Amino acid sequence: MACSKAWTRHVDEKILTEHFGLANLYEIEAYLERGGYRAVTKALQEMTPDGIMDEVKKAGLRGRGGAGFPAGMKWSFVPKTSDKPKYLCVNADEGEPGTFKDRYILTHNPHLLIEGIIIASFSVGIHAAYVYIRGEYEAVAQRLEQALAQAAQKGYLGKSILETGFDLDVFVHRGAGAYICGEETALLESLEGKRGHPRLKPPFPATVGLFQCPTVINNVETLANIPAIIQKGAPWFLDKGLAKDGGTRIFGVSGPVVRPGIYELPVGTSLREIIYTHAGGLKPGKKLKAVIPGGMSAPILKADEIDIKMDFDSLAGVGSMLGSAAVIVIDEATPILDVLKKVAKFYAHESCGQCTPCRIGTSWIHKIIKRMSAGHGEKGDVDELVRLASNIKGKTLCPMGDAASLPVLSLAQKFKNELESCLKDGSG
Amino acid sequence: MESAGMKIVIDDRPVEVEEGTTILQAAKQAGLHIPHLCFHPAFVPEGSCRICLVEIEGLPKLELACATAVRDGMKISTQSPRVREARRGVLEFLMADHPLDCPICDKAGECKLQDYYQEYGLFEGAFKEAKEKRDKIIKIAEKLILDRERCILCTRCVRFLSEITKTQELGVFRRGIHSEISTYEDAPVQNNYSGNLVDLCPVGAITDTEFRFKTRTWFLAQSESICPLCSRGCNIYVDYHPGFTRIPGTAKIYRIRARENLEVNGRWICDFGRYGFPSLEKDRGDKILWKKEGRDTIMSWEKILSLLAEKLRPRHRTKNTSNIAVVANTWMTNEELFLFKKIFKDDLGLKKIFFADPRPGSGDGFLLQAERTPNARAAKEMGLELNPVNLDDLSKNTDVLIIFGPFLADLHDPSSLKNDLDKIRTKVLVSSHRSGLESYVDFILPASGILEKTGSLTNRDGLVQKFSAVCPPCGDSRPEWSVLIELAKELRINAGYYSRLTQPEVILKEMGKEIAFFR
Ligand SMILES: Cc1cc2nc3c(=O)[nH]c(=O)nc-3n(C[C@H](O)[C@H](O)[C@H](O)COP(=O)(O)O)c2cc1C
Ligand code: SF4
Ligand code: SF4
Ligand code: FES
């Protein structure tokens, strides 16, 4: 096993899921007892907005929503002086198949996110934040609303927070079930009451975002890391992870493993350790075939590729991606064609339809795969899938085109033999 | 160019363009066409069709030509293998979801998808799956039919209605491959600019009932002209079928389209103008008639003009022209109004000069003007007063009346018209259209319709716009300018002067010499 002890040393020290065992952590009293809102107090009373931004930059906190963009740098793109209001949008859409980490944060530790929202808003000069929450998360949204009300009651939200003169209101907006509304610019459109169609960039949301105003968009988990960075400092946070990718990740493991669930582990923990040490390995009698390491849009890894550090750069190095850190385990009994079919169906269904390659390409790919899985595959179909996916990749309006084509490419290339074995040999 | 010039190279051609220019515009300046479908110069780029992708040296991904502003020193390729492959990919996707019913599509011949396939595609279709079935005949406006199978979802139609007319009747509904253009809950597209959607749609997804299945675009000669239906003077194309030689009656104007003139009409025309052309072709008078003792006699131009001259000449010679009255109209071109004024006002010294024009309508606040005649401004600039016809003044002590145009019939009720006109001994009508006036007059001279003439018009803003004949004159008709010159010659007034004025351009030049406005 390539994974060294060094990568297991922080396992017990958690940032986000520390007190998840408590039954009522979502109640502000319980949260305060555990030292809650101290980070907000420190940030608002002892630090400057720029000081906070610097600390976040130094902490090497990269976005947990998928793209891994450095959070502090994103904030710094918002113009310091602007005659327009600025907004924060919290991406709680959690639509990436396999991903269920934000839901845990929102359900068990909503005040941690609220603290993160307050500190981020203070640092960027924002007075209104919107949490865009996945439509299906009804109970989760209620939990968050309750937490927000409690925070407001204690004076952590609303006018002049902690008598510092800093105002902030937080609104919860529930989505209506479209995956594309997790893409940040589609999210903005949806918040504005329009169809969730991604916007052409530039301009970027940092300058022209929600209601044409400068806007920061961050994932729930990204923001939930802020309080710890403020309280314990950037070096501490960085030390938890890697030099350019600090802190921990909540890995959501699903599939036929012994203990599926979420595991908060240092950035850079090996995939093998996650599956075999933490998730308990595969269920008895099952054999590992492949792993999708970062949510469904991440290119697949074969069983012999799992000795890899789970961080943005390492996974990019092997042509995959860390994405939302959702680890989908696939066992030998699962036909790759079934995986491919699920993937293709999902993206064909969720394409917003705005741009040509994604609208028509995902549907075309899905049709071929449906035909293959109905037993009417033909010679050349697998190559055709590769060709079509390549014509989508890198050519679409939003990153969904890549999200839809990369997994198809990786599946078709890495499992070409298996896929071709289910095609007609030409005689039938 | 005020701002700093950006020096760039597109396909090895160096170009210098202004800051803020997009790659697409810069290429155009360099004489290169980059295919584009969703982009339209009147709207904010949307970047959705993806056919305009180009390669920029040093950038890993292909970038949109329609939405990327050039930077100094940029090296762009619009023909590299990667670009051609991407473009082909987009075309292949579009074709895979397209019915390919070109043989019955009205857009065939001027369809962007066809054009680009010819230029960049020409591949065998690899699509073997079942095509999506969609509704093909959806009435989205009084005259517009939407075919969802042909639609490529460029959203030009949606953006036109949201950015230009701001009426927002169309939107994109559903998503992914099921995305479709639709009206909101069956509320139709209802505005005076709906016909522009047909011009705008790059494929045959929006067609109008006026043109649908009537002809093929490649039979049509596309001539530039000016819309005569209001004083805006919108620039138009008149698409004319010259007819099949062996099949009589096949020559016909099939449609009017907007022609770009940013000073006048932008890139649009109103439906009133667009769909008004059949009225220009209907009820045409095409014969020269003398109602001699109650019987219609067909005449030649020489005969009728000399007959008329005989009636007018003695009065001119004796300077006794007070019993001649003339009615003009401002559908007449600059050149015709000028000749009219020269002959009747200056040379014959007539006092009874009236105008009969179409009744004003109401303007729509955008292009369409209340003044429903194209050339009133010119008459004013020439010093002609637009006196409306008062039947008493017209008929009192009048011996000879010459009426230009059919509009008088619309302005007065038939019985009073007949009553008053009966008091006049000799009545001449020079008109392109039948209007009922024919029954009150003795001489009928068929004038060419405005689209059969060459000349110029002056719009409400004083812009003089030249235009040429779109089609040959109807029957024996002649344009008024030629009738007026011939008449002047017959009358032998100012012979040297009128014989020089052989063509509208010569007349316009002469006008410039005499009236500063037309210089
Ligand atoms: C198709 C698509 C779906 C996405 N869905 C989500 C999502 O559900 N949640 C999320 O946080 N980010 C999602 N993203 C990523 C966001 O666009 C954006 O990068 C992220 O919210 C930025 O926050 P971060 O920098 O904190 O990660 C999605 C991106 C794409 C292209
Ligand atoms: S890539 Fe897909 S999801 Fe993104 S804009 Fe294009 S059609 Fe919509
Ligand atoms: S109907 Fe025509 S203009 Fe409208 S989206 Fe479709 S192709 Fe474009
Ligand atoms: S023309 Fe550029 S994307 Fe359509």
mmCIF file of C-alpha atoms in Angstrom, chain B residues 196-506:
data_model
loop_
_atom_site.group_PDB
_atom_site.id
_atom_site.type_symbol
_atom_site.label_atom_id
_atom_site.label_comp_id
_atom_site.label_asym_id
_atom_site.label_seq_id
_atom_site.Cartn_x
_atom_site.Cartn_y
_atom_site.Cartn_z
ATOM 1 C CA ASN B 196 -39.023 40.242 -38.858
ATOM 2 C CA LEU B 197 -38.877 36.878 -37.118
ATOM 3 C CA VAL B 198 -39.027 35.234 -40.536
ATOM 4 C CA ASP B 199 -36.017 37.223 -41.755
ATOM 5 C CA LEU B 200 -34.186 36.648 -38.480
ATOM 6 C CA CYS B 201 -34.659 32.932 -38.172
ATOM 7 C CA PRO B 202 -31.508 31.451 -39.703
ATOM 8 C CA VAL B 203 -33.402 28.327 -40.732
ATOM 9 C CA GLY B 204 -36.940 27.664 -41.886
ATOM 10 C CA ALA B 205 -38.415 27.314 -38.419
ATOM 11 C CA ILE B 206 -40.485 30.478 -38.626
ATOM 12 C CA THR B 207 -42.295 31.029 -41.890
ATOM 13 C CA ASP B 208 -45.150 33.310 -42.762
ATOM 14 C CA THR B 209 -48.419 32.306 -44.295
ATOM 15 C CA GLU B 210 -47.942 34.901 -47.060
ATOM 16 C CA PHE B 211 -44.849 33.182 -48.421
ATOM 17 C CA ARG B 212 -45.282 29.612 -47.203
ATOM 18 C CA PHE B 213 -45.157 27.060 -50.006
ATOM 19 C CA LYS B 214 -45.678 29.770 -52.645
ATOM 20 C CA THR B 215 -42.365 29.708 -54.486
ATOM 21 C CA ARG B 216 -38.685 28.834 -54.136
ATOM 22 C CA THR B 217 -36.192 31.435 -53.025
ATOM 23 C CA TRP B 218 -33.830 30.790 -55.930
ATOM 24 C CA PHE B 219 -36.400 32.003 -58.426
ATOM 25 C CA LEU B 220 -36.510 35.385 -56.769
ATOM 26 C CA ALA B 221 -34.593 38.451 -57.801
ATOM 27 C CA GLN B 222 -33.798 40.432 -54.702
ATOM 28 C CA SER B 223 -33.963 44.132 -55.414
ATOM 29 C CA GLU B 224 -33.261 46.977 -53.085
ATOM 30 C CA SER B 225 -36.056 49.443 -52.644
ATOM 31 C CA ILE B 226 -37.800 51.799 -50.235
ATOM 32 C CA CYS B 227 -41.085 51.054 -48.517
ATOM 33 C CA PRO B 228 -43.675 53.575 -49.691
ATOM 34 C CA LEU B 229 -46.270 52.924 -47.027
ATOM 35 C CA CYS B 230 -45.266 55.614 -44.557
ATOM 36 C CA SER B 231 -42.916 58.550 -44.303
ATOM 37 C CA ARG B 232 -40.193 56.614 -42.450
ATOM 38 C CA GLY B 233 -38.815 55.324 -45.743
ATOM 39 C CA CYS B 234 -37.649 51.956 -44.448
ATOM 40 C CA ASN B 235 -35.135 50.225 -46.660
ATOM 41 C CA ILE B 236 -36.442 46.991 -48.055
ATOM 42 C CA TYR B 237 -35.703 44.134 -50.356
ATOM 43 C CA VAL B 238 -38.405 43.324 -52.837
ATOM 44 C CA ASP B 239 -38.204 39.711 -53.881
ATOM 45 C CA TYR B 240 -39.578 39.443 -57.350
ATOM 46 C CA HIS B 241 -40.192 36.401 -59.482
ATOM 47 C CA PRO B 242 -39.594 37.471 -63.091
ATOM 48 C CA GLY B 243 -41.942 34.713 -64.212
ATOM 49 C CA PHE B 244 -41.521 31.592 -66.288
ATOM 50 C CA THR B 245 -41.307 32.563 -69.932
ATOM 51 C CA ARG B 246 -43.868 30.080 -71.092
ATOM 52 C CA ILE B 247 -46.341 30.512 -68.301
ATOM 53 C CA PRO B 248 -48.059 33.878 -68.441
ATOM 54 C CA GLY B 249 -48.924 35.605 -65.216
ATOM 55 C CA THR B 250 -46.125 34.020 -63.215
ATOM 56 C CA ALA B 251 -44.187 37.231 -62.719
ATOM 57 C CA LYS B 252 -44.964 38.411 -59.245
ATOM 58 C CA ILE B 253 -43.634 40.051 -56.126
ATOM 59 C CA TYR B 254 -43.514 37.365 -53.440
ATOM 60 C CA ARG B 255 -42.299 39.167 -50.411
ATOM 61 C CA ILE B 256 -40.812 42.225 -48.850
ATOM 62 C CA ARG B 257 -37.947 41.957 -46.397
ATOM 63 C CA ALA B 258 -36.103 44.410 -44.224
ATOM 64 C CA ARG B 259 -32.862 45.833 -45.563
ATOM 65 C CA GLU B 260 -30.351 47.219 -43.130
ATOM 66 C CA ASN B 261 -30.024 50.969 -42.864
ATOM 67 C CA LEU B 262 -29.017 51.963 -39.377
ATOM 68 C CA GLU B 263 -29.925 55.592 -40.025
ATOM 69 C CA VAL B 264 -33.485 54.845 -40.997
ATOM 70 C CA ASN B 265 -34.905 51.524 -39.934
ATOM 71 C CA GLY B 266 -32.099 49.598 -38.322
ATOM 72 C CA ARG B 267 -32.566 46.069 -39.564
ATOM 73 C CA TRP B 268 -36.338 45.885 -39.321
ATOM 74 C CA ILE B 269 -39.548 46.845 -41.040
ATOM 75 C CA CYS B 270 -43.058 46.843 -39.701
ATOM 76 C CA ASP B 271 -45.714 44.315 -40.625
ATOM 77 C CA PHE B 272 -47.835 47.047 -42.166
ATOM 78 C CA GLY B 273 -45.100 47.647 -44.707
ATOM 79 C CA ARG B 274 -44.071 44.033 -45.095
ATOM 80 C CA TYR B 275 -47.509 42.665 -45.687
ATOM 81 C CA GLY B 276 -48.824 45.705 -47.508
ATOM 82 C CA PHE B 277 -47.302 44.788 -50.872
ATOM 83 C CA PRO B 278 -50.247 42.798 -52.238
ATOM 84 C CA SER B 279 -52.217 46.043 -52.177
ATOM 85 C CA LEU B 280 -49.560 47.519 -54.450
ATOM 86 C CA GLU B 281 -50.163 44.825 -57.028
ATOM 87 C CA LYS B 282 -53.925 44.670 -56.787
ATOM 88 C CA ASP B 283 -56.423 46.660 -58.932
ATOM 89 C CA ARG B 284 -53.817 47.932 -61.302
ATOM 90 C CA GLY B 285 -54.853 50.050 -64.249
ATOM 91 C CA ASP B 286 -52.888 49.008 -67.314
ATOM 92 C CA LYS B 287 -54.623 50.548 -70.358
ATOM 93 C CA ILE B 288 -54.739 54.004 -71.868
ATOM 94 C CA LEU B 289 -58.390 54.811 -72.260
ATOM 95 C CA TRP B 290 -60.463 57.569 -73.745
ATOM 96 C CA LYS B 291 -64.111 57.384 -72.882
ATOM 97 C CA LYS B 292 -65.282 58.777 -76.160
ATOM 98 C CA GLU B 293 -69.024 59.303 -76.147
ATOM 99 C CA GLY B 294 -69.402 56.818 -73.325
ATOM 100 C CA ARG B 295 -67.360 54.105 -75.035
ATOM 101 C CA ASP B 296 -63.886 53.052 -73.849
ATOM 102 C CA THR B 297 -61.361 53.510 -76.611
ATOM 103 C CA ILE B 298 -57.871 52.160 -76.194
ATOM 104 C CA MET B 299 -55.306 54.760 -77.107
ATOM 105 C CA SER B 300 -51.568 55.066 -77.561
ATOM 106 C CA TRP B 301 -49.447 57.353 -75.398
ATOM 107 C CA GLU B 302 -48.638 59.595 -78.395
ATOM 108 C CA LYS B 303 -52.294 60.071 -79.272
ATOM 109 C CA ILE B 304 -53.560 60.677 -75.776
ATOM 110 C CA LEU B 305 -50.776 63.072 -74.898
ATOM 111 C CA SER B 306 -51.321 65.110 -78.031
ATOM 112 C CA LEU B 307 -55.063 65.166 -77.367
ATOM 113 C CA LEU B 308 -54.399 66.456 -73.882
ATOM 114 C CA ALA B 309 -51.899 68.970 -75.098
ATOM 115 C CA GLU B 310 -54.459 70.276 -77.526
ATOM 116 C CA LYS B 311 -56.779 70.981 -74.631
ATOM 117 C CA LEU B 312 -54.148 72.738 -72.592
ATOM 118 C CA ARG B 313 -52.068 74.526 -75.202
ATOM 119 C CA PRO B 314 -54.527 77.274 -76.193
ATOM 120 C CA ARG B 315 -55.071 78.173 -72.557
ATOM 121 C CA HIS B 316 -51.343 78.343 -72.007
ATOM 122 C CA ARG B 317 -50.830 80.460 -75.091
ATOM 123 C CA THR B 318 -53.488 82.912 -74.023
ATOM 124 C CA LYS B 319 -52.291 82.863 -70.446
ATOM 125 C CA ASN B 320 -55.731 81.842 -69.448
ATOM 126 C CA THR B 321 -55.051 78.927 -67.185
ATOM 127 C CA SER B 322 -57.252 79.833 -64.257
ATOM 128 C CA ASN B 323 -59.775 77.174 -65.201
ATOM 129 C CA ILE B 324 -57.267 74.326 -65.052
ATOM 130 C CA ALA B 325 -57.014 72.388 -61.777
ATOM 131 C CA VAL B 326 -54.567 69.649 -60.813
ATOM 132 C CA VAL B 327 -54.490 67.167 -57.993
ATOM 133 C CA ALA B 328 -51.125 65.658 -57.065
ATOM 134 C CA ASN B 329 -50.072 63.243 -54.363
ATOM 135 C CA THR B 330 -46.973 62.548 -52.331
ATOM 136 C CA TRP B 331 -46.587 59.019 -53.541
ATOM 137 C CA MET B 332 -44.970 60.726 -56.486
ATOM 138 C CA THR B 333 -41.180 60.638 -56.396
ATOM 139 C CA ASN B 334 -38.949 63.650 -55.843
ATOM 140 C CA GLU B 335 -38.384 63.863 -59.594
ATOM 141 C CA GLU B 336 -42.084 63.654 -60.389
ATOM 142 C CA LEU B 337 -43.099 66.250 -57.837
ATOM 143 C CA PHE B 338 -40.389 68.500 -59.207
ATOM 144 C CA LEU B 339 -41.604 68.135 -62.785
ATOM 145 C CA PHE B 340 -45.174 68.553 -61.606
ATOM 146 C CA LYS B 341 -44.276 71.790 -59.912
ATOM 147 C CA LYS B 342 -42.196 73.023 -62.837
ATOM 148 C CA ILE B 343 -44.916 72.426 -65.383
ATOM 149 C CA PHE B 344 -48.114 73.246 -63.552
ATOM 150 C CA LYS B 345 -47.019 75.847 -61.056
ATOM 151 C CA ASP B 346 -44.083 77.587 -62.711
ATOM 152 C CA ASP B 347 -44.782 77.229 -66.440
ATOM 153 C CA LEU B 348 -48.559 77.125 -66.606
ATOM 154 C CA GLY B 349 -48.942 79.307 -63.536
ATOM 155 C CA LEU B 350 -51.829 77.310 -62.108
ATOM 156 C CA LYS B 351 -53.431 78.454 -58.891
ATOM 157 C CA LYS B 352 -55.630 75.433 -58.286
ATOM 158 C CA ILE B 353 -53.110 72.893 -57.096
ATOM 159 C CA PHE B 354 -54.308 70.318 -54.602
ATOM 160 C CA PHE B 355 -53.002 67.177 -52.997
ATOM 161 C CA ALA B 356 -54.887 63.968 -52.350
ATOM 162 C CA ASP B 357 -52.954 61.476 -50.197
ATOM 163 C CA PRO B 358 -53.861 58.406 -48.210
ATOM 164 C CA ARG B 359 -55.494 59.222 -44.912
ATOM 165 C CA PRO B 360 -53.085 59.328 -41.987
ATOM 166 C CA GLY B 361 -53.137 56.368 -39.627
ATOM 167 C CA SER B 362 -51.560 56.219 -36.240
ATOM 168 C CA GLY B 363 -47.847 55.815 -35.621
ATOM 169 C CA ASP B 364 -46.650 52.955 -33.458
ATOM 170 C CA GLY B 365 -43.865 54.785 -31.684
ATOM 171 C CA PHE B 366 -41.169 52.743 -33.395
ATOM 172 C CA LEU B 367 -40.861 52.778 -37.169
ATOM 173 C CA LEU B 368 -44.374 53.196 -38.508
ATOM 174 C CA GLN B 369 -45.414 56.825 -38.897
ATOM 175 C CA ALA B 370 -48.888 58.299 -38.854
ATOM 176 C CA GLU B 371 -48.143 59.919 -42.207
ATOM 177 C CA ARG B 372 -48.912 57.078 -44.610
ATOM 178 C CA THR B 373 -47.263 58.510 -47.657
ATOM 179 C CA PRO B 374 -43.593 58.408 -48.516
ATOM 180 C CA ASN B 375 -42.771 61.795 -49.925
ATOM 181 C CA ALA B 376 -44.644 64.637 -48.228
ATOM 182 C CA ARG B 377 -41.407 66.119 -46.992
ATOM 183 C CA ALA B 378 -40.167 66.545 -50.570
ATOM 184 C CA ALA B 379 -43.272 68.491 -51.612
ATOM 185 C CA LYS B 380 -42.765 70.838 -48.699
ATOM 186 C CA GLU B 381 -39.085 71.288 -49.476
ATOM 187 C CA MET B 382 -40.023 72.268 -53.049
ATOM 188 C CA GLY B 383 -42.394 74.899 -51.830
ATOM 189 C CA LEU B 384 -45.538 73.039 -52.789
ATOM 190 C CA GLU B 385 -48.321 73.509 -50.314
ATOM 191 C CA LEU B 386 -50.129 70.333 -49.429
ATOM 192 C CA ASN B 387 -53.591 71.815 -49.925
ATOM 193 C CA PRO B 388 -56.224 69.167 -49.410
ATOM 194 C CA VAL B 389 -58.930 68.916 -52.036
ATOM 195 C CA ASN B 390 -62.008 70.990 -51.380
ATOM 196 C CA LEU B 391 -64.536 69.832 -53.944
ATOM 197 C CA ASP B 392 -66.155 73.265 -54.268
ATOM 198 C CA ASP B 393 -62.864 74.999 -54.947
ATOM 199 C CA LEU B 394 -61.835 72.183 -57.198
ATOM 200 C CA SER B 395 -64.854 72.328 -59.463
ATOM 201 C CA LYS B 396 -65.772 75.995 -59.405
ATOM 202 C CA ASN B 397 -64.996 77.538 -62.790
ATOM 203 C CA THR B 398 -62.872 74.549 -63.701
ATOM 204 C CA ASP B 399 -62.734 73.361 -67.268
ATOM 205 C CA VAL B 400 -59.885 70.925 -67.184
ATOM 206 C CA LEU B 401 -58.935 68.736 -64.253
ATOM 207 C CA ILE B 402 -55.930 66.459 -64.084
ATOM 208 C CA ILE B 403 -55.823 64.044 -61.172
ATOM 209 C CA PHE B 404 -52.679 62.169 -60.245
ATOM 210 C CA GLY B 405 -53.202 59.067 -58.151
ATOM 211 C CA PRO B 406 -56.174 57.106 -56.894
ATOM 212 C CA PHE B 407 -56.417 58.565 -53.395
ATOM 213 C CA LEU B 408 -59.136 61.151 -54.053
ATOM 214 C CA ALA B 409 -61.627 58.305 -54.187
ATOM 215 C CA ASP B 410 -60.961 57.443 -50.555
ATOM 216 C CA LEU B 411 -61.287 60.970 -49.274
ATOM 217 C CA HIS B 412 -64.765 61.884 -50.506
ATOM 218 C CA ASP B 413 -67.966 59.988 -50.770
ATOM 219 C CA PRO B 414 -68.783 58.857 -54.322
ATOM 220 C CA SER B 415 -71.971 60.852 -54.808
ATOM 221 C CA SER B 416 -70.475 64.231 -53.933
ATOM 222 C CA LEU B 417 -67.403 63.369 -55.965
ATOM 223 C CA LYS B 418 -69.504 62.562 -58.999
ATOM 224 C CA ASN B 419 -71.624 65.606 -58.439
ATOM 225 C CA ASP B 420 -68.740 68.010 -58.393
ATOM 226 C CA LEU B 421 -66.651 66.321 -61.047
ATOM 227 C CA ASP B 422 -69.643 66.334 -63.395
ATOM 228 C CA LYS B 423 -69.367 70.112 -63.422
ATOM 229 C CA ILE B 424 -65.953 69.890 -65.093
ATOM 230 C CA ARG B 425 -65.797 69.402 -68.821
ATOM 231 C CA THR B 426 -62.490 67.596 -69.313
ATOM 232 C CA LYS B 427 -61.178 65.255 -66.624
ATOM 233 C CA VAL B 428 -57.935 63.330 -66.839
ATOM 234 C CA LEU B 429 -56.784 60.639 -64.429
ATOM 235 C CA VAL B 430 -53.159 59.537 -64.201
ATOM 236 C CA SER B 431 -53.197 56.642 -61.811
ATOM 237 C CA SER B 432 -51.460 53.374 -61.078
ATOM 238 C CA HIS B 433 -54.497 51.843 -59.429
ATOM 239 C CA ARG B 434 -58.180 51.587 -60.091
ATOM 240 C CA SER B 435 -60.131 53.322 -57.408
ATOM 241 C CA GLY B 436 -63.572 54.165 -58.796
ATOM 242 C CA LEU B 437 -62.371 57.536 -60.062
ATOM 243 C CA GLU B 438 -62.238 55.978 -63.544
ATOM 244 C CA SER B 439 -65.993 56.250 -63.909
ATOM 245 C CA TYR B 440 -65.957 60.044 -63.443
ATOM 246 C CA VAL B 441 -63.208 60.932 -65.893
ATOM 247 C CA ASP B 442 -62.733 61.050 -69.633
ATOM 248 C CA PHE B 443 -59.107 60.133 -70.025
ATOM 249 C CA ILE B 444 -57.333 57.421 -68.109
ATOM 250 C CA LEU B 445 -53.553 57.271 -68.212
ATOM 251 C CA PRO B 446 -52.051 54.274 -66.419
ATOM 252 C CA ALA B 447 -49.107 55.175 -64.209
ATOM 253 C CA SER B 448 -46.448 52.727 -63.151
ATOM 254 C CA GLY B 449 -46.543 51.519 -59.595
ATOM 255 C CA ILE B 450 -43.905 52.767 -57.223
ATOM 256 C CA LEU B 451 -41.943 49.514 -57.402
ATOM 257 C CA GLU B 452 -41.845 49.806 -61.188
ATOM 258 C CA LYS B 453 -40.206 53.185 -61.084
ATOM 259 C CA THR B 454 -36.758 54.568 -60.638
ATOM 260 C CA GLY B 455 -36.256 57.723 -58.677
ATOM 261 C CA SER B 456 -35.885 58.978 -55.159
ATOM 262 C CA LEU B 457 -37.986 59.722 -52.105
ATOM 263 C CA THR B 458 -37.410 62.067 -49.196
ATOM 264 C CA ASN B 459 -38.292 60.614 -45.844
ATOM 265 C CA ARG B 460 -39.672 62.450 -42.836
ATOM 266 C CA ASP B 461 -36.176 63.249 -41.634
ATOM 267 C CA GLY B 462 -35.234 64.774 -44.950
ATOM 268 C CA LEU B 463 -33.096 61.897 -46.139
ATOM 269 C CA VAL B 464 -33.198 61.557 -49.923
ATOM 270 C CA GLN B 465 -33.130 57.869 -50.808
ATOM 271 C CA LYS B 466 -32.727 56.636 -54.360
ATOM 272 C CA PHE B 467 -34.256 53.449 -55.610
ATOM 273 C CA SER B 468 -34.536 51.556 -58.864
ATOM 274 C CA ALA B 469 -37.332 49.725 -60.547
ATOM 275 C CA VAL B 470 -37.896 46.248 -59.173
ATOM 276 C CA CYS B 471 -40.029 44.969 -61.993
ATOM 277 C CA PRO B 472 -41.181 46.084 -65.434
ATOM 278 C CA PRO B 473 -44.129 48.493 -65.709
ATOM 279 C CA CYS B 474 -47.552 46.950 -65.573
ATOM 280 C CA GLY B 475 -49.289 46.828 -68.980
ATOM 281 C CA ASP B 476 -49.045 50.096 -70.889
ATOM 282 C CA SER B 477 -48.285 52.099 -67.773
ATOM 283 C CA ARG B 478 -45.540 54.689 -67.600
ATOM 284 C CA PRO B 479 -44.013 56.422 -64.639
ATOM 285 C CA GLU B 480 -45.426 59.887 -64.008
ATOM 286 C CA TRP B 481 -42.060 61.535 -64.575
ATOM 287 C CA SER B 482 -42.048 60.297 -68.132
ATOM 288 C CA VAL B 483 -45.713 61.241 -68.648
ATOM 289 C CA LEU B 484 -44.939 64.729 -67.355
ATOM 290 C CA ILE B 485 -41.914 65.195 -69.607
ATOM 291 C CA GLU B 486 -43.815 64.001 -72.650
ATOM 292 C CA LEU B 487 -46.673 66.314 -71.820
ATOM 293 C CA ALA B 488 -44.299 69.235 -71.429
ATOM 294 C CA LYS B 489 -42.809 68.422 -74.804
ATOM 295 C CA GLU B 490 -46.260 68.264 -76.405
ATOM 296 C CA LEU B 491 -47.114 71.572 -74.825
ATOM 297 C CA ARG B 492 -43.886 72.960 -76.312
ATOM 298 C CA ILE B 493 -43.055 74.813 -73.136
ATOM 299 C CA ASN B 494 -39.410 75.304 -72.375
ATOM 300 C CA ALA B 495 -38.579 72.735 -75.020
ATOM 301 C CA GLY B 496 -34.814 72.797 -74.528
ATOM 302 C CA TYR B 497 -35.178 72.334 -70.808
ATOM 303 C CA TYR B 498 -37.432 69.288 -70.687
ATOM 304 C CA SER B 499 -35.821 67.448 -73.537
ATOM 305 C CA ARG B 500 -32.597 67.344 -71.518
ATOM 306 C CA LEU B 501 -34.332 65.624 -68.601
ATOM 307 C CA THR B 502 -34.208 62.124 -69.937
ATOM 308 C CA GLN B 503 -33.760 60.091 -66.769
ATOM 309 C CA PRO B 504 -34.609 60.388 -63.067
ATOM 310 C CA GLU B 505 -30.916 60.831 -62.170
ATOM 311 C CA VAL B 506 -30.674 63.763 -64.574
#
